[in-house]
Structures are given as structure tokens and as C-alpha cells.
Tab-separated table of C-alpha atoms and ligand atoms in Angstrom:
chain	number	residue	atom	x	y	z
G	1383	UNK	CA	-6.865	24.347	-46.367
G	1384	UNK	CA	-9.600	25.586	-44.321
G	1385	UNK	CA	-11.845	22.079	-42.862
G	1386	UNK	CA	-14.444	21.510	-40.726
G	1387	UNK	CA	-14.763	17.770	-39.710
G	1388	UNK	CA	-18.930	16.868	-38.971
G	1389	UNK	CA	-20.348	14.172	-37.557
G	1390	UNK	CA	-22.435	12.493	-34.477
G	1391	UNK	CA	-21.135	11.739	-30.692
G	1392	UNK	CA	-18.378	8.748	-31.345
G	1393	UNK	CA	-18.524	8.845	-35.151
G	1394	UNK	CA	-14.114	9.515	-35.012
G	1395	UNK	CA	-13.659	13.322	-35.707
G	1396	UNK	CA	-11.589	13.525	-32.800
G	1397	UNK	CA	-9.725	10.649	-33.726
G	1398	UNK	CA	-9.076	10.911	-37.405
G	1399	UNK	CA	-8.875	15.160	-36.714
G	1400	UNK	CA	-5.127	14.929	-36.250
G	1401	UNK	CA	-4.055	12.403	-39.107
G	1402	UNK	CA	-6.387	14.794	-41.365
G	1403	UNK	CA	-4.447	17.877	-40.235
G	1404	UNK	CA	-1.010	16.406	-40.420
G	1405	UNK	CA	-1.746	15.862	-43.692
G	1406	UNK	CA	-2.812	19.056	-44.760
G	1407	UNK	CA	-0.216	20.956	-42.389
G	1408	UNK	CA	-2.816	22.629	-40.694
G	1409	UNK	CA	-4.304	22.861	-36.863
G	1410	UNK	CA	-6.106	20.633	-35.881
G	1411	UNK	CA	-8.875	22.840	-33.456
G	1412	UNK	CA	-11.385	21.217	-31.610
G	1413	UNK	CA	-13.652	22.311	-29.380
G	1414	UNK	CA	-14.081	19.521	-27.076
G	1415	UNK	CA	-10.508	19.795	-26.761
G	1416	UNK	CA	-10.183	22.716	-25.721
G	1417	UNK	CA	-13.149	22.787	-23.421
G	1418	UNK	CA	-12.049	20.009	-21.497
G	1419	UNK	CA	-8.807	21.630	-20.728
G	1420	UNK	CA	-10.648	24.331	-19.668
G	1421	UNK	CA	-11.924	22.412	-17.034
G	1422	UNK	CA	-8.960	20.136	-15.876
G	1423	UNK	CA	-7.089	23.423	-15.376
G	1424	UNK	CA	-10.277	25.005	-13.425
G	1425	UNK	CA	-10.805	28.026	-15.324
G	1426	UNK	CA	-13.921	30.252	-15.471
G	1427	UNK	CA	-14.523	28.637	-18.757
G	1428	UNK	CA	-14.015	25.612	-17.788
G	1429	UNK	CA	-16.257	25.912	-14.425
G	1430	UNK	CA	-18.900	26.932	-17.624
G	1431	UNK	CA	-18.118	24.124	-20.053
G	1432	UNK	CA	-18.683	21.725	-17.712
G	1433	UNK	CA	-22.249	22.128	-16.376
G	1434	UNK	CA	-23.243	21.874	-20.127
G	1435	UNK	CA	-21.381	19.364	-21.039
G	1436	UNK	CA	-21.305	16.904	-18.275
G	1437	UNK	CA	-25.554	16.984	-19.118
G	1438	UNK	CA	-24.836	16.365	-22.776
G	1439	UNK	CA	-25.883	19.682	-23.766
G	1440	UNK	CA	-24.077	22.168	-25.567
G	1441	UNK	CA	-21.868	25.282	-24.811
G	1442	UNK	CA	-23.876	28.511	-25.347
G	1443	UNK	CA	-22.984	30.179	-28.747
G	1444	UNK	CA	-21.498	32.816	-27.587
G	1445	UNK	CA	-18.982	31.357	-24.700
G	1446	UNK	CA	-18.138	28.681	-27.552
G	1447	UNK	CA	-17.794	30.985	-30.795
G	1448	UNK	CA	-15.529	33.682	-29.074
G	1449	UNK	CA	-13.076	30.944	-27.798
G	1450	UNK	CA	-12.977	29.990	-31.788
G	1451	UNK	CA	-12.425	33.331	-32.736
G	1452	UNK	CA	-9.433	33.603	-30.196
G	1453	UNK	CA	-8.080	30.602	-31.519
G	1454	UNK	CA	-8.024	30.899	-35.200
G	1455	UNK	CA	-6.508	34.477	-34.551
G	1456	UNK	CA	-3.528	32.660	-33.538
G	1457	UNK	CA	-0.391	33.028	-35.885
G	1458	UNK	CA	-0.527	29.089	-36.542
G	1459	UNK	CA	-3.939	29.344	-38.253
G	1460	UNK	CA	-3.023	31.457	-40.665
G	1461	UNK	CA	-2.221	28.959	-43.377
G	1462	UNK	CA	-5.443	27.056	-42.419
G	1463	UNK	CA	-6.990	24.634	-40.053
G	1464	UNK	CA	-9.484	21.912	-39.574
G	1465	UNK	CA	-12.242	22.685	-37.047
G	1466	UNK	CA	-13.521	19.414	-35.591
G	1467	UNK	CA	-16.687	20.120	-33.311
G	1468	UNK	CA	-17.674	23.287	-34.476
G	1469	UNK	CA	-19.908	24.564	-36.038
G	1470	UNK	CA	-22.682	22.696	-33.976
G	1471	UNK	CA	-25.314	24.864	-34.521
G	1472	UNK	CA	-26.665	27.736	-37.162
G	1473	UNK	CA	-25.597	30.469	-35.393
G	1474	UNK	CA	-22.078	28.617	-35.430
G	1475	UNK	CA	-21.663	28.538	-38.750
G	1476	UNK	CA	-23.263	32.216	-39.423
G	1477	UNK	CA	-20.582	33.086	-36.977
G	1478	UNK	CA	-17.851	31.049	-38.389
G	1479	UNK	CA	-18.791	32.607	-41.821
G	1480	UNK	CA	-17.755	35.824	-40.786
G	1481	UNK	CA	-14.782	35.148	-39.368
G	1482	UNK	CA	-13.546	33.356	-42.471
G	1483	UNK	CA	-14.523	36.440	-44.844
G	1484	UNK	CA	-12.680	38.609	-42.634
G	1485	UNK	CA	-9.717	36.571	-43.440
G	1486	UNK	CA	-10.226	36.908	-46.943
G	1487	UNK	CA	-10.784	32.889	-47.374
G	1488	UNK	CA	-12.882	30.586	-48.012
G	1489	UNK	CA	-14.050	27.173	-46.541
G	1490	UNK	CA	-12.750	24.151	-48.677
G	1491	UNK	CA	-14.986	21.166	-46.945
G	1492	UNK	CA	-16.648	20.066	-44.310
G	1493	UNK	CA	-16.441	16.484	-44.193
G	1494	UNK	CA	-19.273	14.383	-42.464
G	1495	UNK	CA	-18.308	10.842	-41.006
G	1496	UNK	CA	-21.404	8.382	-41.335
G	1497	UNK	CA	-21.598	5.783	-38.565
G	1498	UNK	CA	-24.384	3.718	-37.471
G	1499	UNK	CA	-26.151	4.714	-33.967
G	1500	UNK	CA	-25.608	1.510	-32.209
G	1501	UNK	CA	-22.165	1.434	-32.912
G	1502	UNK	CA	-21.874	4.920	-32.020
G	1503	UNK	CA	-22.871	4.352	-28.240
G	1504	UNK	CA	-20.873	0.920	-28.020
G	1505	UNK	CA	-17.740	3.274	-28.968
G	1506	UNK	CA	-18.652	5.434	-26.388
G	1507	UNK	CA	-19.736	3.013	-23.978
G	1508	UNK	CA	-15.971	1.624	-24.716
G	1509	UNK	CA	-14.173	4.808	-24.168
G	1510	UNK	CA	-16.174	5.387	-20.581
G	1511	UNK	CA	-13.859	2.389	-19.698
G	1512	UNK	CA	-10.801	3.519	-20.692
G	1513	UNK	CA	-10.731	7.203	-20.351
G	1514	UNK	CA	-13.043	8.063	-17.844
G	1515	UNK	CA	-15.305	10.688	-19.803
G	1516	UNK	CA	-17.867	12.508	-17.431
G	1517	UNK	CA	-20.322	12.438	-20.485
G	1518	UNK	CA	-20.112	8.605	-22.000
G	1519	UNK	CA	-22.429	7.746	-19.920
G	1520	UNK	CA	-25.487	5.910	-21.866
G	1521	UNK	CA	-28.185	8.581	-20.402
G	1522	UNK	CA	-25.570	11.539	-21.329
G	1523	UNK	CA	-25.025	9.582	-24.206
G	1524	UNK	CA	-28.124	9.617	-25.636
G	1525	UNK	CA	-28.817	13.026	-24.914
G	1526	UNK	CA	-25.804	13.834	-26.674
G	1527	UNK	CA	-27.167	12.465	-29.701
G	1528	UNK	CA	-30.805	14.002	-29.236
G	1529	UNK	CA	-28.912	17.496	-29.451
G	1530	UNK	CA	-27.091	16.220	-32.566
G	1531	UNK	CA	-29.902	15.450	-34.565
G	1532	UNK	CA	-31.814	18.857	-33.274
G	1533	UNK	CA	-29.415	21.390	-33.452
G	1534	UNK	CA	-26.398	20.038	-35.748
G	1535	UNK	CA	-27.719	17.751	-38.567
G	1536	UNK	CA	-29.508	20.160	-40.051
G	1537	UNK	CA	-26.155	21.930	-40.604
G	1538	UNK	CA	-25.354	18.935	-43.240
G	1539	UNK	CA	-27.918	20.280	-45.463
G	1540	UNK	CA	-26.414	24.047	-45.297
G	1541	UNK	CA	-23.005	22.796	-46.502
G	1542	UNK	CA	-24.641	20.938	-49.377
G	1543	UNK	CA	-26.309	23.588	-50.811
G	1544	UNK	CA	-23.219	25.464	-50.806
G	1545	UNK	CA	-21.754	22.649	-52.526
G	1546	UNK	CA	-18.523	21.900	-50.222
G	1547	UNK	CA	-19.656	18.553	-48.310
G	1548	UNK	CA	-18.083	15.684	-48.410
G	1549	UNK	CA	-19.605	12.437	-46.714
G	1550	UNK	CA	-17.295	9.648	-45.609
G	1551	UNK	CA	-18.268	6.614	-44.501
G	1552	UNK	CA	-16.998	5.873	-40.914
G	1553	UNK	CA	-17.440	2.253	-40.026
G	1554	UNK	CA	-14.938	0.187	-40.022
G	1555	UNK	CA	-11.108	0.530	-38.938
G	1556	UNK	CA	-9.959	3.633	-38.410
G	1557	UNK	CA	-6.923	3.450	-40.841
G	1558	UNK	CA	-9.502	2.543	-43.850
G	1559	UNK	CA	-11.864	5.794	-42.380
G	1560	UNK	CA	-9.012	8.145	-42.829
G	1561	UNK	CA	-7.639	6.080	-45.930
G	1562	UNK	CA	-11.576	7.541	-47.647
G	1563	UNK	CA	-11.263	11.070	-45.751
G	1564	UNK	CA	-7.845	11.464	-47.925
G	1565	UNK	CA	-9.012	10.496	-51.276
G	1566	UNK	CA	-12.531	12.272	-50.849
G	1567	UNK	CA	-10.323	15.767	-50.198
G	1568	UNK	CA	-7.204	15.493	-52.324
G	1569	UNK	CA	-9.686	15.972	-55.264
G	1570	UNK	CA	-10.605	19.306	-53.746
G	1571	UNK	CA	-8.984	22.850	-54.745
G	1572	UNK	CA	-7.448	23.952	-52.154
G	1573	UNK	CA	-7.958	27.960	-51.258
Z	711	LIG	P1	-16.475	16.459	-28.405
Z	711	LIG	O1	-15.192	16.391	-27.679
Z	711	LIG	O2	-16.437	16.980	-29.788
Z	711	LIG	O3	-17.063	14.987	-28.280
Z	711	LIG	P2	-17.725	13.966	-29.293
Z	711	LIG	O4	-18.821	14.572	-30.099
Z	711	LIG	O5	-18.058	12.806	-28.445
Z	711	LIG	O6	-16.657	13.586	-30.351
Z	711	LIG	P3	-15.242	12.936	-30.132
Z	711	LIG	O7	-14.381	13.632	-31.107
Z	711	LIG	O8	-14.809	12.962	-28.743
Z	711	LIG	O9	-15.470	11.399	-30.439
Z	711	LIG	P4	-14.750	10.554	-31.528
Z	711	LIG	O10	-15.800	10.452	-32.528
Z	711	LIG	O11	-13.447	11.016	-31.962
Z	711	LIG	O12	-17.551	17.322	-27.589
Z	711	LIG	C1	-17.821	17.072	-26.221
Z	711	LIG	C2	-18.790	18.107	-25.668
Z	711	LIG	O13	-18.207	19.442	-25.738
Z	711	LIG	C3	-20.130	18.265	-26.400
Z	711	LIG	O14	-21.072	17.291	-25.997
Z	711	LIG	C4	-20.529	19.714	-25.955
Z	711	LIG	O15	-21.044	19.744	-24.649
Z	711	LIG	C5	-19.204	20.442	-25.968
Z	711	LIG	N1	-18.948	21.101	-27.261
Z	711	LIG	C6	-17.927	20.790	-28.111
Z	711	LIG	N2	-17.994	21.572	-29.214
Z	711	LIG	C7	-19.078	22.375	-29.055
Z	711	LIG	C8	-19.676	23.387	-29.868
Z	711	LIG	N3	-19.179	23.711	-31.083
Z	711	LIG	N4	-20.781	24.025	-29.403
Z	711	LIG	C9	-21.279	23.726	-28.197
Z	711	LIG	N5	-20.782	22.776	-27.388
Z	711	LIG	C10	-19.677	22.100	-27.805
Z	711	LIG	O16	-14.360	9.159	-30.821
Z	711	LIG	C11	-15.257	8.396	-30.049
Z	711	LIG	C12	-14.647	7.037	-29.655
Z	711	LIG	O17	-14.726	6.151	-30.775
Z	711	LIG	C13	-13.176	7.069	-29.249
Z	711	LIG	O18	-13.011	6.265	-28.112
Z	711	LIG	C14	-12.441	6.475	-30.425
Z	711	LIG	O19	-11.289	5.758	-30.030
Z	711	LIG	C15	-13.464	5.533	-31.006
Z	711	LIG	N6	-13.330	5.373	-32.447
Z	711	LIG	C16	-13.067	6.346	-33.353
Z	711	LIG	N7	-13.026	5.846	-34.588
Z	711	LIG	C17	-13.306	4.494	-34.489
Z	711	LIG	C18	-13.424	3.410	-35.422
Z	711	LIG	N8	-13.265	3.609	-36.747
Z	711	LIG	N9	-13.731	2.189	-34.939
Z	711	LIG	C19	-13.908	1.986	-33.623
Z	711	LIG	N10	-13.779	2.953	-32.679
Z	711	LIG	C20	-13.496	4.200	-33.115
């Protein structure tokens, strides 16, 4: 099963990412993730991500798309995996295109959590409290979103046309979000 879980700032991909992987078997990849151990552990990358993302703004394609390509390369993505923050942006998912048909795969779904914007900043507002997240506060916030609805909502309509979206409502508690994520993909083929 090859995934890619969509959505805005706070609307649960990283939270329902790994119950959606378990189930499938696969990774669970996210760039977020791995960007913010980047920077914990002080690495070049890291000392990148971090001036980016502590604004709200995104990763530059090309810092962002090779550390993708590195990690899907690795031996445990070769069954599959669920991408949860990428692709972000169109030359993301041109990118991400090609490194799929080099596989010889396909994409199964990208699933797109709904959530209302208010809730989405209380969420984050929340988490500022109890983890500590350079970028949840409200100005970074809101920036965050900005971007979203610029550079990565348009996306949505690319995986439409194509036919492979799936869109999931996320309000409510998580165990009833990934209760809908389950029954919206175990009706889809998978490659
Ligand atoms: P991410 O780590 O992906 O951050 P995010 O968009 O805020 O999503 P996250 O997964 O953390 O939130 P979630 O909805 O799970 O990215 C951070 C930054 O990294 C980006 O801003 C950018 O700078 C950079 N970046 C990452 N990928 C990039 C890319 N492809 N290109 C360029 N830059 C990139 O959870 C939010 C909160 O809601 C949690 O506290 C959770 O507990 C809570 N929650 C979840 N579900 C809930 C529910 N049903 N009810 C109530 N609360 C819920």
C-alpha cells in the first residue's frame, strides 16, 4: 500500500499516521518527523529545517524531496508506506511521481482529513502547552495555514482528477477519525 495522508496544520495526520500504517504494515514517513529530529540532533539539515519552519514556512523542495527519496530507498519501504506531510507542494508531488514509477508502483490514496479552522488552531494552541512546539504559536500558526491554502490545497484537486482521493472527515475523537480512515481505504485495491 503506497499512502499519502493530506490535510491542514492540526487536522491529525500525525496522529492517526501510525494507527493507519500499523494497519496496512507499512512505514509510517513523515516529514515533520523527520525534520524535527534533524534539528534536536543539530545537523546541517536540521540547522536548515528550522529557520523555515520555526516561521511557519516550508522546507525548500529540494532539501525536503531528496530526504524523501533517501528514505523510501530504505529496505523497509519496499512493501509500501504512508507519507504524511508530503507532498506539500506541486513540485512535491511531480517529484514524488517519479520516484514511485521508478519503483514500478503506483499510488493507492491520498487521504485528506477535513477539520474546521477554529478547531484547528485550538488543537494547536493545546499542543503549545503540552509539547512545547517552536511553531504552535498563534502568529506561526496562522501562517502555517496561509501556506496551506497557497501552496498545498490546490494539491487536493490534482489527486481528484487522478481519481485516488479519499476525504475523511476529521472532527471528532480521534478513535471515530481513524475508525472512517479504515473503512474509506479497505474498499481500495491495493497495488
Ligand atoms: P508537520 O509536522 O507535518 O506539522 P503539522 O502540519 O502541524 O501536522 P501534525 O501532524 O504535527 O499535526 P496533527 O494534525 O497530527 O510539519 C511541521 C513543519 O515541517 C511544517 O510547517 C514545515 O515547515 C515543515 N515541513 C514538513 N513537511 C514538509 C514538506 N513536505 N515540505 C516543506 N516543509 C515541510 O496534530 C495536531 C494536534 O491535534 C496534536 O496535538 C494532536 O494531539 C491533536 N489532535 C489530533 N487529532 C485530534 C482529534 N481528533 N481531536 C482533538 N485533537 C486532535
Amino acid at each position: 500500500m503506497r499512502l499519502i495522508l493530506m490535510g491542514p496544520p492540526g487536522a491529525g495526520k500525525g496522529t492517526q499516521a501510525r494507527y493507519v500504517a500499523d494497519h496496512f504494515g507499512v512505514p509510517a514517513i513523515s516529514t515533520g518527523d523527520i525534520f524535527r529530529a534533524n534539528v534536536s540532533q543539530g545537523t546541517p539539515l536540521g540547522v536548515e529545517a528550522k529557520r523555515y519552519m520555526d516561521a511557519g514556512e516550508y522546507v525548500p523542495d529540494e532539501v525536503t524531496n531528496l530526504m524523501v527519496r533517501n528514505r523510501i530507498d530504505e529496505d523497509d519501504a519496499a512493501p509500501g508506506f504512508l507519507l504524511d506531510g508530503y507532498p506539500r507542494t506541486l513540485a512535491q508531488v511531480t517529484e514524488l511521481d517519479g520516484m514511485i514509477e521508478f519503483t514500478g508502483h503506483r499510488l493507492d490514496a491520498v487521504v485528506v482529513l477535513t477539520v474546521d479552522s477554529e478547531e484547528l488552531v485550538q488543537r494547536l494552541l493545546q499542543r503549545a502547552q503540552t509539547d512545547g512546539r517552536a511553531d504552535d504559536t498563534e502568529d506561526v500558526i496562522r501562517r502555517r495555514q496561509e501556506i496551506y491554502l497557497e501552496q498545498t490545497e490546490p494539491l487536493i484537486g490534482v489527486y481528484r482528477e487522478r481519481g485516488i482521493l479519499v476525504e475523511v472527515d476529521g472532527m471528532g475523537e480521534v478513535d471515530d477519525v481513524t475508525a472512517r480512515i479504515f473503512a474509506a481505504l479497505d474498499e481500495i485495491p491495493q497495488s
